[in-house]
mmCIF file of C-alpha atoms in Angstrom:
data_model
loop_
_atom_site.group_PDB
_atom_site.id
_atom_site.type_symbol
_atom_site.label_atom_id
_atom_site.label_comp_id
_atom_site.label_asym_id
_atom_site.label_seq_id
_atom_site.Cartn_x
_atom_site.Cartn_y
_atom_site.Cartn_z
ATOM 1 C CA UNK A 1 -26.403 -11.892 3.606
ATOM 2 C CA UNK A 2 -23.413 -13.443 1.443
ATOM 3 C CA UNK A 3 -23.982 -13.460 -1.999
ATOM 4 C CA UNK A 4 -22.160 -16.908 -3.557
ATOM 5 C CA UNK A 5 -21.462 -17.804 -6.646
ATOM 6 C CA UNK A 6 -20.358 -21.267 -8.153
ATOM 7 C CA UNK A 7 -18.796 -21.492 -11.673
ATOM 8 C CA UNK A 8 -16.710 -24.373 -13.160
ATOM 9 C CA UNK A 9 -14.819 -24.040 -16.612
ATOM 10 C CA UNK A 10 -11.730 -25.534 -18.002
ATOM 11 C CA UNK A 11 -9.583 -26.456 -15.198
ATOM 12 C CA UNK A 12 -10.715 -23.915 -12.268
ATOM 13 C CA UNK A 13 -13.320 -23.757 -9.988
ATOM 14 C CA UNK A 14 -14.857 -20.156 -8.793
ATOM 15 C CA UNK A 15 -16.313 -18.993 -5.844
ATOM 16 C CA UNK A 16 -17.535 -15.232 -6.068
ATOM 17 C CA UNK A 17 -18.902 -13.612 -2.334
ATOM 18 C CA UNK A 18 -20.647 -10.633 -1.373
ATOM 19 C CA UNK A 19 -18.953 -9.112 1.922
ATOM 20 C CA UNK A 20 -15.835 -11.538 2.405
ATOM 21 C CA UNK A 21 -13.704 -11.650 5.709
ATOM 22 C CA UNK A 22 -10.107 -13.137 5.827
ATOM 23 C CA UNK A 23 -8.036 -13.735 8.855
ATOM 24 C CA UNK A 24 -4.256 -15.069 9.304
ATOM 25 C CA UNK A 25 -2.750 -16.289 12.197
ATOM 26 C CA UNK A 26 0.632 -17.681 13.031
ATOM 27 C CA UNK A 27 1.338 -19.895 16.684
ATOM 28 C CA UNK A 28 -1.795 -18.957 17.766
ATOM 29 C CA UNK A 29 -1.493 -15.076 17.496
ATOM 30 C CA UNK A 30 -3.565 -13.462 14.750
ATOM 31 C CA UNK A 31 -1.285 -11.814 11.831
ATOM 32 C CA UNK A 32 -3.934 -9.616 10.034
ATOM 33 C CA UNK A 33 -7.389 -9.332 9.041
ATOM 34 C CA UNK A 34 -9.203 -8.659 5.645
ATOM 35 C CA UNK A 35 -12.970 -7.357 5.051
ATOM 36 C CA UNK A 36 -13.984 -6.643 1.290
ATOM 37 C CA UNK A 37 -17.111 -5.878 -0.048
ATOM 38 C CA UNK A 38 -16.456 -9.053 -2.344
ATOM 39 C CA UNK A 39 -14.324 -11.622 -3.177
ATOM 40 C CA UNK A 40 -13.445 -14.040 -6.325
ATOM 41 C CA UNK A 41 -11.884 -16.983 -5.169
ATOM 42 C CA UNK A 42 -9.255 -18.344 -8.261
ATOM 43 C CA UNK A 43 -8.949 -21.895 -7.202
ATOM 44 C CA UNK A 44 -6.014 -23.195 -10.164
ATOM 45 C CA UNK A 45 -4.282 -19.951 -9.408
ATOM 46 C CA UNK A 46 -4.349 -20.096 -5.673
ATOM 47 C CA UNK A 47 -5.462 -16.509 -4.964
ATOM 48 C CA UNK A 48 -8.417 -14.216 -3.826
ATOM 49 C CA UNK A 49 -9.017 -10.810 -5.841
ATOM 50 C CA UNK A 50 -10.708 -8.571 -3.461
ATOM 51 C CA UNK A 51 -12.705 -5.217 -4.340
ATOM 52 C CA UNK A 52 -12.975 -2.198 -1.648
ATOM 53 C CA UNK A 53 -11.025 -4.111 0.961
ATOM 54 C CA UNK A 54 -9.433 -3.519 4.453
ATOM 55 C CA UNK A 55 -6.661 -5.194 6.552
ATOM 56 C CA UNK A 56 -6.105 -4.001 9.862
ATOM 57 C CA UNK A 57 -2.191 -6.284 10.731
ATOM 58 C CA UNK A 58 -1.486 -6.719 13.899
ATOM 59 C CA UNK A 59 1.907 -5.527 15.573
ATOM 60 C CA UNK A 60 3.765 -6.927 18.449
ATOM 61 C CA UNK A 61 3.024 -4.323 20.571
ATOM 62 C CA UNK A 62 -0.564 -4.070 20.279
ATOM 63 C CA UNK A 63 -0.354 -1.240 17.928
ATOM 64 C CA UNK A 64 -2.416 -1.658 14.730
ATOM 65 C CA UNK A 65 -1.471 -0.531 10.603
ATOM 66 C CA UNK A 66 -4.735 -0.208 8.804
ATOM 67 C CA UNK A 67 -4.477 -0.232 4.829
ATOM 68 C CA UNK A 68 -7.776 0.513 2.639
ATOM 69 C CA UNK A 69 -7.493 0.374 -1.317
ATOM 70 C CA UNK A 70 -10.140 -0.528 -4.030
ATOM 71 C CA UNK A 71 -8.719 -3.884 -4.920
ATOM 72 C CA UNK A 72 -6.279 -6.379 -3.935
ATOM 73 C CA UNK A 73 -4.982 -10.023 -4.324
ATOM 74 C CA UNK A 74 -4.015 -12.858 -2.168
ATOM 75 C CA UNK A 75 -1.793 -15.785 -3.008
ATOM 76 C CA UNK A 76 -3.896 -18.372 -0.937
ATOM 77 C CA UNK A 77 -0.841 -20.660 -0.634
ATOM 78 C CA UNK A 78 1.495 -17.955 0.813
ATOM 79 C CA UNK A 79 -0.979 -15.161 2.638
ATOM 80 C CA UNK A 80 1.274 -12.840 0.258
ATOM 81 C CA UNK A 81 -0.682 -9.795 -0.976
ATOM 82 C CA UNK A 82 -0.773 -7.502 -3.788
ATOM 83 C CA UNK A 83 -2.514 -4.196 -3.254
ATOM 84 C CA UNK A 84 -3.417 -1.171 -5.299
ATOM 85 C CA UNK A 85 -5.825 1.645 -6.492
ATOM 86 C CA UNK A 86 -6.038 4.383 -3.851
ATOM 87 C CA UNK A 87 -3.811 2.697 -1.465
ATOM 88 C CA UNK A 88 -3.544 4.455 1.755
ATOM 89 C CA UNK A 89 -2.220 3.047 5.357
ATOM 90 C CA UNK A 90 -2.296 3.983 8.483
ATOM 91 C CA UNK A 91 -1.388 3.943 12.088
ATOM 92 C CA UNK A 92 -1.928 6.045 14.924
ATOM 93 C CA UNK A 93 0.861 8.284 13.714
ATOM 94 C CA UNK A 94 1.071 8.283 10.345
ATOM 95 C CA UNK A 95 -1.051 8.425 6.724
ATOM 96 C CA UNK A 96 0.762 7.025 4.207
ATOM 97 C CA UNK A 97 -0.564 6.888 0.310
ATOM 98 C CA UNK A 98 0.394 5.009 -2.997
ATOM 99 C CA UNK A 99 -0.975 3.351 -5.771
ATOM 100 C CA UNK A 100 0.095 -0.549 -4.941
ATOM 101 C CA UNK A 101 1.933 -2.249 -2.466
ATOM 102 C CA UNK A 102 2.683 -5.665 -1.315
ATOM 103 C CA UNK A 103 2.813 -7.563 1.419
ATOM 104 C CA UNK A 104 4.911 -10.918 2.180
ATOM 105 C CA UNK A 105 3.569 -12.621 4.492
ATOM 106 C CA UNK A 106 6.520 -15.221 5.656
ATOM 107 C CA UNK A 107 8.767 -11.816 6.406
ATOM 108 C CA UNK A 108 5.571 -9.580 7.741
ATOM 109 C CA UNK A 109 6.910 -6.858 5.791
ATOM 110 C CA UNK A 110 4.994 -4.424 3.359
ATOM 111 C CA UNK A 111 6.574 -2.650 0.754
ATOM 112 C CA UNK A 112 6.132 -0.361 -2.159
ATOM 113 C CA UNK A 113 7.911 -0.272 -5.716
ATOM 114 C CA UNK A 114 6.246 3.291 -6.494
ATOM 115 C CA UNK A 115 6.319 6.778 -5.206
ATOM 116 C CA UNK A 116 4.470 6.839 -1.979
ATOM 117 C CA UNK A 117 3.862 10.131 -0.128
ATOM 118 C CA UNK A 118 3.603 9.984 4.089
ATOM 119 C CA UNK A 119 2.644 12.650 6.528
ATOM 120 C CA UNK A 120 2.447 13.204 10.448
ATOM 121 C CA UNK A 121 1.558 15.466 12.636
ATOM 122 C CA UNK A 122 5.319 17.163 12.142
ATOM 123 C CA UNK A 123 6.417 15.635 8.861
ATOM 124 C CA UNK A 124 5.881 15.273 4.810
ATOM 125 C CA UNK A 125 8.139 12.788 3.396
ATOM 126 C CA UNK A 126 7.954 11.206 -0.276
ATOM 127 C CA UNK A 127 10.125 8.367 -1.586
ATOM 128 C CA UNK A 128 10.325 6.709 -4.675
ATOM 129 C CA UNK A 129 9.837 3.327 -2.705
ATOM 130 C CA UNK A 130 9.379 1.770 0.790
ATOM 131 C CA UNK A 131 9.521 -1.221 3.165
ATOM 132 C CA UNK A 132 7.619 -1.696 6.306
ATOM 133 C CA UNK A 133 8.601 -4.599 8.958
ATOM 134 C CA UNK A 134 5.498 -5.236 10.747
ATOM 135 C CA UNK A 135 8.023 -7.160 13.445
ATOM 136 C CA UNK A 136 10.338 -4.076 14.187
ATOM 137 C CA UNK A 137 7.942 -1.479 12.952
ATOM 138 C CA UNK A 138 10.827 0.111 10.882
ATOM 139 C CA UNK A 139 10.273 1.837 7.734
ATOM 140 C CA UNK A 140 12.750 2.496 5.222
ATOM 141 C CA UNK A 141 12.531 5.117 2.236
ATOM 142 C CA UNK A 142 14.648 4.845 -0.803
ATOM 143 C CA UNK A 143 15.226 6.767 -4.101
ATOM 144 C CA UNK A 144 14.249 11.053 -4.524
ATOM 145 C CA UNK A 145 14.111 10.580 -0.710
ATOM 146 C CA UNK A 146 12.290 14.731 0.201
ATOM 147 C CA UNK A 147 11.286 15.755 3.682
ATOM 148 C CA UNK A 148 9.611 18.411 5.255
ATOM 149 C CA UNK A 149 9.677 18.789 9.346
ATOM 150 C CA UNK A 150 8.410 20.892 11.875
ATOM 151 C CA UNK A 151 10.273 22.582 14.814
ATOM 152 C CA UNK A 152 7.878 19.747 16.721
ATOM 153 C CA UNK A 153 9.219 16.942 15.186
ATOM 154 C CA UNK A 154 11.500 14.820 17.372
ATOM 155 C CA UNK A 155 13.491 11.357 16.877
#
């Protein structure tokens, strides 16, 4: 059962909903998918604010990067995101944690201005900041860059 909510003041219009689910796609191929426990639609702002939300995004070869965090926005006109609060993604070979990140959508690349910390099965790493591309599924760490490896990790 959906929850909705209708209010209308000075120059906006919005929608509040219990359980909300989001998906983007792009030529016919889905980009990413967003489940929240609820959503307040901003209509003269063009964005979503989501609480306790998912997105699972969709790679090109079939892999998946799953990011939880208590809140997050979306710019309605540009599928960009803001995320933050207990951010934490992951895939089937990483865990990777941080307060915010973002996501631009027109690039498919997510990215971090603060410290983020990331472990494997072989590896620690911290970095003052990140980048993601969801289309090469390359990561790149800048700033305080530390590691720690195990005699298992390989390249």
């Amino acid at each position: 059962k959906n929850d909705i909510t209708f209010s209308f003041g000075q120059n906006k219009a919005n929608i509040s909903i219990g359980k909300a689910h989001q998906t983007a796609t792009r030529n016919g191929r889905k980009e990413w998918s967003l489940d929240a426990a609820s959503a307040d639609y901003m209509d003269k702002d063009s964005q979503a604010i989501f609480k306790d939300l998912s997105v699972t995004f969709y790679l090109k070869d079939e892999t998946m990067v799953y990011i939880t965090a208590s809140q997050g926005i979306l710019k309605t006109d540009s599928n960009d995101m803001e995320i933050y609060g207990n951010v934490v993604v992951k895939n089937k070979d990483y865990k990777l944690k941080c307060e915010n990140l973002y996501y631009k959508h027109d690039k498919r690349i997510i990215f971090s201005k603060v410290p983020v910390n990331i472990t494997g099965d072989s590896f620690e790493l911290v970095a003052d900041s990140m980048s993601l591309n969801l289309n090469t599924n390359k990561a790149l760490f800048e700033g305080k860059v530390k590691g720690t490896f195990s005699e298992r990790f390989t390249l």
